[in-house]
Amino acid sequence: QMQVVESGGGLVQPGGSLSLSCSVSGGYFSILFMGWYRQAPGKQRELVAGISRSATTKYSDSVKGRFTISRDNAKNTVYLQMNSLKPEDTAVYYCNSDPPSKYWGQGTQVTVSS
């Protein structure tokens, strides 16, 4: 079964940046379309960025131009660089395949607040 461990979250002021990492094991990482998801309090989990094994990317409208997803197939790791953060970006961030498997990690909390 696939296992993921997300890291890099924290508290940041509006306009700041954070970089998230996700280490993946137990799956065929190099052939997976991977995604970063987030879930804010009281809201459904949503896909915010995805990347194919050949590094084709897609983004939700809410983060386009501010977030950048990337991957290192040799390290089985996917990254999310988040710039120009807004309070509405506050959420727990998860990575998973796209479409998602049933194997979710613990996520990493991102809080954007002054």
Coordinates of N, CA and C in Angstrom, one line a residue:
Q1 N 0.8 -1.2 0.0 CA 0.0 0.0 0.0 C 0.9 1.2 0.0
M2 N 0.4 2.3 -0.6 CA 1.1 3.5 -0.6 C 1.1 4.2 0.7
Q3 N 2.2 4.8 1.1 CA 2.3 5.6 2.3 C 2.9 7.0 2.0
V4 N 2.3 8.0 2.6 CA 2.8 9.4 2.3 C 3.1 10.1 3.6
V5 N 4.1 10.9 3.6 CA 4.4 11.7 4.8 C 4.6 13.2 4.3
E6 N 3.7 14.0 4.7 CA 3.8 15.4 4.4 C 4.5 16.2 5.4
S7 N 5.2 17.3 5.0 CA 6.0 18.1 6.0 C 6.1 19.5 5.4
G8 N 6.5 20.5 6.3 CA 6.8 21.8 5.8 C 5.8 22.9 6.2
G9 N 4.7 22.5 6.8 CA 3.7 23.5 7.1 C 4.1 24.4 8.3
G10 N 3.3 25.3 8.6 CA 3.6 26.2 9.7 C 2.7 27.5 9.6
L11 N 3.1 28.4 10.4 CA 2.4 29.7 10.5 C 3.2 30.8 9.7
V12 N 2.5 31.5 8.9 CA 3.1 32.5 8.0 C 2.2 33.7 7.9
Q13 N 2.8 34.8 7.7 CA 2.0 36.0 7.6 C 1.5 36.1 6.1
P14 N 0.4 36.8 5.9 CA -0.1 37.0 4.6 C 1.0 37.6 3.7
G15 N 1.0 37.1 2.5 CA 2.1 37.5 1.6 C 3.4 36.7 1.6
G16 N 3.4 35.9 2.7 CA 4.6 35.0 2.9 C 4.6 33.8 2.0
S17 N 5.7 33.0 2.2 CA 5.9 31.7 1.5 C 6.1 30.5 2.4
L18 N 5.8 29.4 1.9 CA 6.1 28.1 2.5 C 6.4 27.1 1.4
S19 N 7.2 26.1 1.8 CA 7.4 25.0 0.9 C 7.1 23.7 1.5
L20 N 6.2 22.9 0.9 CA 5.8 21.6 1.5 C 6.5 20.5 0.7
S21 N 6.7 19.4 1.4 CA 7.3 18.2 0.8 C 6.4 17.0 1.2
C22 N 6.4 16.0 0.3 CA 5.7 14.8 0.5 C 6.5 13.6 0.0
S23 N 6.9 12.8 1.0 CA 7.6 11.6 0.7 C 6.7 10.4 0.5
V24 N 6.8 9.7 -0.6 CA 5.9 8.6 -1.0 C 6.7 7.3 -1.0
S25 N 6.1 6.3 -0.4 CA 6.6 4.9 -0.4 C 5.5 3.9 -0.7
G26 N 5.9 2.7 -1.1 CA 5.0 1.6 -1.2 C 4.1 1.7 -2.5
G27 N 4.4 2.6 -3.3 CA 3.6 2.7 -4.6 C 4.5 2.9 -5.8
Y28 N 3.9 2.9 -6.9 CA 4.7 3.1 -8.1 C 4.7 4.6 -8.4
F29 N 5.5 5.3 -7.6 CA 5.5 6.8 -7.6 C 5.8 7.3 -9.0
S30 N 6.7 6.7 -9.7 CA 7.1 7.3 -10.9 C 6.1 7.3 -12.0
I31 N 5.1 6.4 -11.8 CA 4.0 6.3 -12.8 C 2.7 7.0 -12.4
L32 N 2.8 7.5 -11.2 CA 1.5 8.1 -10.6 C 1.4 9.6 -11.0
F33 N 0.2 10.0 -11.2 CA -0.2 11.4 -11.3 C -0.4 11.8 -9.8
M34 N 0.4 12.7 -9.3 CA 0.3 13.1 -7.9 C -0.3 14.4 -7.7
G35 N -0.9 14.6 -6.6 CA -1.6 15.9 -6.3 C -1.4 16.3 -4.9
W36 N -1.6 17.6 -4.7 CA -1.7 18.3 -3.4 C -3.1 18.7 -3.2
Y37 N -3.6 18.3 -2.1 CA -5.0 18.6 -1.7 C -5.0 19.4 -0.4
R38 N -6.1 20.1 -0.1 CA -6.2 20.8 1.1 C -7.6 20.7 1.6
Q39 N -7.7 20.8 3.0 CA -9.0 20.8 3.6 C -9.1 21.9 4.7
A40 N -9.9 22.9 4.5 CA -10.1 23.9 5.4 C -11.2 23.6 6.4
P41 N -11.2 24.1 7.6 CA -12.3 23.8 8.5 C -13.7 24.0 7.9
G42 N -14.5 23.0 8.1 CA -15.9 23.1 7.6 C -16.0 23.0 6.1
K43 N -15.0 22.7 5.4 CA -15.0 22.5 3.9 C -14.6 21.2 3.5
Q44 N -14.9 20.8 2.2 CA -14.5 19.6 1.7 C -13.1 19.7 1.2
R45 N -12.4 18.5 1.2 CA -11.1 18.4 0.7 C -11.1 18.7 -0.8
E46 N -10.1 19.5 -1.3 CA -10.1 19.9 -2.7 C -8.6 19.7 -3.2
L47 N -8.6 19.4 -4.5 CA -7.3 19.3 -5.2 C -6.9 20.7 -5.6
V48 N -5.6 21.1 -5.2 CA -5.2 22.4 -5.6 C -4.1 22.4 -6.6
A49 N -3.4 21.3 -6.8 CA -2.3 21.2 -7.8 C -2.1 19.7 -8.1
G50 N -1.7 19.4 -9.3 CA -1.4 18.1 -9.7 C -0.3 18.1 -10.7
I51 N 0.4 16.9 -10.8 CA 1.6 16.8 -11.7 C 1.7 15.4 -12.2
S52 N 1.9 15.3 -13.5 CA 2.1 14.0 -14.1 C 3.5 13.5 -13.9
R53 N 3.8 12.3 -14.3 CA 5.2 11.8 -14.2 C 6.1 12.5 -15.1
S54 N 5.6 13.1 -16.1 CA 6.5 13.9 -17.0 C 6.4 15.4 -16.7
A55 N 5.9 15.7 -15.5 CA 5.9 17.1 -15.0 C 4.9 18.0 -15.7
T56 N 3.9 17.5 -16.3 CA 2.8 18.3 -16.7 C 2.0 18.7 -15.5
T57 N 1.7 20.0 -15.3 CA 1.0 20.4 -14.1 C -0.4 21.0 -14.4
K58 N -1.1 21.0 -13.3 CA -2.4 21.7 -13.3 C -2.7 22.3 -12.0
Y59 N -3.5 23.4 -11.9 CA -3.7 24.1 -10.7 C -5.2 24.5 -10.6
S60 N -5.7 24.6 -9.4 CA -7.0 25.2 -9.2 C -6.9 26.7 -9.5
D61 N -8.0 27.3 -9.8 CA -8.0 28.7 -10.1 C -7.6 29.5 -8.9
S62 N -7.9 29.0 -7.7 CA -7.6 29.8 -6.5 C -6.1 29.9 -6.2
V63 N -5.3 29.0 -6.7 CA -3.8 29.0 -6.4 C -3.0 29.3 -7.6
K64 N -3.6 29.3 -8.8 CA -2.8 29.5 -10.1 C -2.0 30.8 -10.0
G65 N -0.8 30.7 -10.4 CA 0.1 31.8 -10.4 C 0.8 32.1 -9.0
R66 N 0.4 31.4 -8.0 CA 1.0 31.6 -6.7 C 1.7 30.3 -6.2
F67 N 1.1 29.1 -6.5 CA 1.7 27.9 -6.1 C 2.4 27.2 -7.3
T68 N 3.4 26.4 -6.9 CA 4.1 25.6 -7.9 C 4.4 24.2 -7.4
I69 N 3.9 23.2 -8.2 CA 4.1 21.8 -7.8 C 5.2 21.3 -8.6
S70 N 6.0 20.4 -8.0 CA 7.1 19.8 -8.7 C 7.3 18.4 -8.1
R71 N 8.2 17.6 -8.7 CA 8.4 16.3 -8.2 C 9.8 15.8 -8.6
D72 N 10.3 14.9 -7.7 CA 11.6 14.3 -8.0 C 11.4 12.8 -8.0
N73 N 11.3 12.2 -9.2 CA 11.0 10.8 -9.2 C 12.1 9.9 -8.6
A74 N 13.3 10.4 -8.6 CA 14.4 9.6 -8.0 C 14.3 9.5 -6.5
K75 N 13.7 10.5 -5.9 CA 13.5 10.6 -4.5 C 12.1 10.3 -4.0
N76 N 11.2 9.9 -5.0 CA 9.8 9.6 -4.6 C 9.2 10.8 -3.8
T77 N 9.4 12.0 -4.2 CA 9.0 13.1 -3.5 C 8.3 14.1 -4.4
V78 N 7.3 14.7 -3.8 CA 6.6 15.8 -4.5 C 6.6 17.0 -3.6
Y79 N 6.7 18.2 -4.3 CA 6.8 19.4 -3.5 C 5.7 20.4 -3.9
L80 N 5.5 21.3 -3.0 CA 4.5 22.4 -3.3 C 5.1 23.7 -2.8
Q81 N 5.5 24.6 -3.7 CA 6.0 25.9 -3.3 C 4.8 26.9 -3.3
M82 N 4.6 27.5 -2.2 CA 3.5 28.4 -2.0 C 3.9 29.8 -1.7
N83 N 3.6 30.7 -2.6 CA 4.0 32.1 -2.5 C 2.8 33.0 -2.4
S84 N 3.0 34.2 -2.0 CA 1.9 35.2 -1.9 C 0.7 34.6 -1.1
L85 N 0.9 34.0 0.0 CA -0.1 33.3 0.7 C -1.1 34.2 1.3
K86 N -2.4 33.7 1.3 CA -3.5 34.5 1.8 C -4.2 33.8 3.0
P87 N -4.9 34.5 3.8 CA -5.6 33.8 4.9 C -6.5 32.7 4.4
E88 N -7.1 32.8 3.3 CA -7.9 31.7 2.8 C -7.2 30.5 2.3
D89 N -5.9 30.5 2.3 CA -5.1 29.3 2.1 C -4.9 28.5 3.3
T90 N -5.3 29.0 4.4 CA -5.2 28.2 5.7 C -6.0 26.9 5.6
A91 N -5.3 25.8 5.8 CA -5.9 24.5 5.7 C -4.9 23.4 6.1
V92 N -5.3 22.2 6.2 CA -4.4 21.1 6.3 C -4.2 20.6 4.9
Y93 N -2.9 20.5 4.5 CA -2.5 20.1 3.2 C -2.1 18.6 3.1
Y94 N -2.5 17.9 2.1 CA -2.3 16.5 2.0 C -1.7 16.2 0.5
C95 N -1.0 15.2 0.4 CA -0.6 14.7 -0.9 C -1.2 13.3 -1.1
N96 N -1.5 13.0 -2.3 CA -2.0 11.7 -2.7 C -1.9 11.6 -4.2
S97 N -2.2 10.4 -4.7 CA -2.3 10.3 -6.2 C -3.6 11.1 -6.7
D98 N -3.6 11.3 -7.9 CA -4.8 11.9 -8.6 C -5.3 11.1 -9.7
P99 N -6.5 10.5 -9.6 CA -7.4 10.6 -8.5 C -6.8 10.0 -7.2
P100 N -7.4 10.4 -6.1 CA -6.7 9.9 -4.8 C -7.0 8.5 -4.5
S101 N -6.0 7.8 -3.9 CA -6.1 6.5 -3.3 C -6.8 6.6 -1.9
K102 N -7.0 5.5 -1.3 CA -7.6 5.5 0.0 C -6.6 5.8 1.1
Y103 N -5.3 5.9 0.7 CA -4.2 6.0 1.7 C -3.8 7.5 1.9
W104 N -4.4 8.1 2.8 CA -4.1 9.5 3.2 C -3.1 9.6 4.3
G105 N -2.2 10.5 4.2 CA -1.3 10.8 5.3 C -1.9 11.7 6.4
Q106 N -1.1 12.1 7.3 CA -1.6 13.0 8.4 C -1.8 14.4 8.0
G107 N -1.2 14.8 6.9 CA -1.3 16.1 6.4 C -0.3 17.1 7.2
T108 N -0.2 18.3 6.7 CA 0.6 19.3 7.4 C -0.2 20.6 7.4
Q109 N -0.3 21.2 8.6 CA -1.1 22.4 8.8 C -0.4 23.6 8.2
V110 N -1.1 24.4 7.5 CA -0.7 25.7 7.0 C -1.6 26.7 7.5
T111 N -1.1 27.7 8.3 CA -1.9 28.8 8.8 C -1.3 30.1 8.3
V112 N -2.2 30.9 7.7 CA -1.8 32.2 7.2 C -2.5 33.2 8.0
S113 N -1.8 34.0 8.8 CA -2.4 34.9 9.7 C -1.4 35.9 10.1
S114 N -1.9 37.1 10.4 CA -1.1 38.2 10.9 C -1.1 38.2 12.4

